[in-house]
Amino acid sequence: MVRANLFMYFWKIDKLKNDLLKKPLSESESFKYLLATLVVYSLGMIPFLENNIWDVYSAIIITLITAIGAYYIYKCNKGASGNNFLQKYFSIGWVVGIRWMVFIALPIMVIFYIVKALLSDIPSYTTFTDVILVHLLYIQYFWLLGKHIKEVSE
């Protein structure tokens, strides 16, 4: 059995391509590539030059939630013994993401900021309550995605 070594494939594209010609990546190897990609993208969101510390905290928390959430949905797909993880992640994730945004995230955020505007001025910078709201919603997205992936796991 050809077993991909994630460390080796950071740079050696020819070895990766040769192994992929012989056999597709396993579920656990596919998950490693997805997790690495998601974490790097999340880390890229950290605003190191911003003056507001809540933006930095938010980006760090998003990175942690993304890593834990990706692992959670991988486990919902039965981990290494599951199948078609990436297909389920991208297809179900897209539909759940659109529905979550339309029916949950946007309405809650609109209500939150309307109430906040009625009670006080809305600052032009990120606050503690903004961070809490966004991250609770993001956690909910992973929970919903995991629920749906678990329903189609074999």
XYZ file of C-alpha atoms in Angstrom:
154
model
C 0.000 0.000 0.000
C 1.306 3.420 -0.917
C 1.243 5.615 2.147
C 1.665 9.342 1.696
C 4.041 11.097 4.031
C 2.741 14.625 4.563
C 6.171 15.944 5.505
C 7.765 14.557 2.357
C 5.058 16.049 0.164
C 5.544 19.604 1.310
C 8.110 19.962 -1.419
C 8.490 16.757 -3.470
C 5.742 17.100 -6.066
C 7.081 14.311 -8.317
C 6.897 11.759 -5.495
C 3.365 12.904 -4.666
C 2.257 12.655 -8.299
C 3.816 9.187 -8.693
C 2.046 7.944 -5.568
C -1.257 9.501 -6.685
C -0.980 7.685 -10.008
C -0.745 4.400 -8.090
C -3.501 5.042 -5.553
C -5.565 7.958 -4.251
C -4.721 9.436 -0.873
C -6.317 7.798 2.139
C -8.973 9.641 4.129
C -6.482 10.528 6.864
C -3.929 11.825 4.347
C -6.604 13.909 2.570
C -7.639 15.316 5.940
C -4.050 16.359 6.705
C -3.865 18.397 3.496
C -7.236 20.020 4.166
C -6.318 20.833 7.771
C -2.946 22.296 6.781
C -4.595 24.448 4.087
C -7.353 25.705 6.398
C -4.925 26.556 9.205
C -2.532 28.413 6.880
C -5.436 30.401 5.389
C -6.727 31.201 8.879
C -3.301 32.318 10.095
C -3.084 34.585 7.073
C -6.045 36.528 8.460
C -4.131 37.707 11.547
C -3.847 41.500 11.218
C -0.419 42.048 12.758
C -0.332 45.735 11.848
C -3.738 46.619 13.264
C -4.102 48.705 16.400
C -7.114 46.810 17.720
C -6.076 43.798 19.770
C -9.556 42.227 19.362
C -8.870 41.760 15.628
C -5.718 39.822 16.474
C -7.493 37.744 19.137
C -10.326 37.078 16.712
C -8.000 35.781 13.993
C -6.179 33.523 16.457
C -9.479 32.144 17.792
C -10.756 31.608 14.225
C -7.624 29.551 13.515
C -8.234 27.380 16.580
C -11.948 26.943 15.816
C -11.113 26.061 12.202
C -8.586 23.396 13.236
C -10.867 21.894 15.894
C -13.912 22.159 13.620
C -12.124 20.423 10.733
C -11.061 17.623 13.059
C -14.619 17.364 14.398
C -16.142 16.964 10.924
C -13.418 14.490 9.981
C -14.428 12.418 13.023
C -18.120 12.809 12.080
C -17.149 11.112 8.812
C -15.679 8.219 10.856
C -12.095 9.446 10.641
C -9.595 7.257 8.807
C -12.189 4.505 8.291
C -14.670 6.904 6.643
C -14.843 7.603 2.960
C -15.208 10.511 0.554
C -14.348 13.052 3.260
C -13.278 15.844 0.925
C -16.288 15.349 -1.354
C -18.613 15.588 1.638
C -16.727 18.494 3.176
C -16.818 20.632 0.045
C -20.331 19.767 -1.195
C -22.183 19.613 2.117
C -20.054 22.460 3.488
C -21.121 24.681 0.607
C -24.847 24.031 1.054
C -24.705 24.219 4.857
C -22.635 27.412 4.602
C -25.110 29.155 2.298
C -28.113 28.099 4.360
C -26.354 28.964 7.634
C -25.478 32.428 6.322
C -29.007 33.184 5.053
C -31.069 31.674 7.876
C -28.840 32.032 10.933
C -25.716 34.214 10.716
C -27.065 37.226 8.821
C -30.375 37.493 10.741
C -28.626 37.160 14.110
C -25.990 39.716 13.161
C -28.583 42.182 11.840
C -30.651 41.868 15.024
C -27.529 42.100 17.197
C -26.286 45.282 15.531
C -29.736 46.899 15.435
C -30.131 46.295 19.175
C -26.559 47.463 19.773
C -27.217 50.649 17.748
C -30.411 51.351 19.715
C -28.634 50.946 23.049
C -25.369 52.729 22.207
C -23.115 53.888 19.410
C -21.623 51.183 17.231
C -17.845 51.571 17.333
C -15.917 51.452 14.062
C -13.520 48.874 15.513
C -13.875 45.267 16.658
C -15.064 44.801 20.237
C -15.192 41.888 22.665
C -18.908 41.327 21.942
C -18.224 41.250 18.176
C -15.610 38.547 18.726
C -17.932 36.462 20.905
C -20.854 36.692 18.453
C -18.831 35.816 15.364
C -17.076 32.894 17.012
C -20.223 31.393 18.485
C -21.784 31.526 15.033
C -18.689 29.947 13.476
C -18.748 27.109 16.019
C -22.400 26.548 15.152
C -21.487 26.255 11.454
C -19.048 23.411 12.199
C -21.599 21.722 14.451
C -24.235 21.832 11.679
C -21.745 20.648 9.069
C -20.674 17.754 11.292
C -24.304 16.798 11.915
C -25.019 16.559 8.188
C -21.773 14.752 7.375
C -22.468 12.239 10.144
C -25.875 11.513 8.555
C -24.242 10.460 5.266
C -21.294 8.573 6.757
C -21.349 4.898 5.986
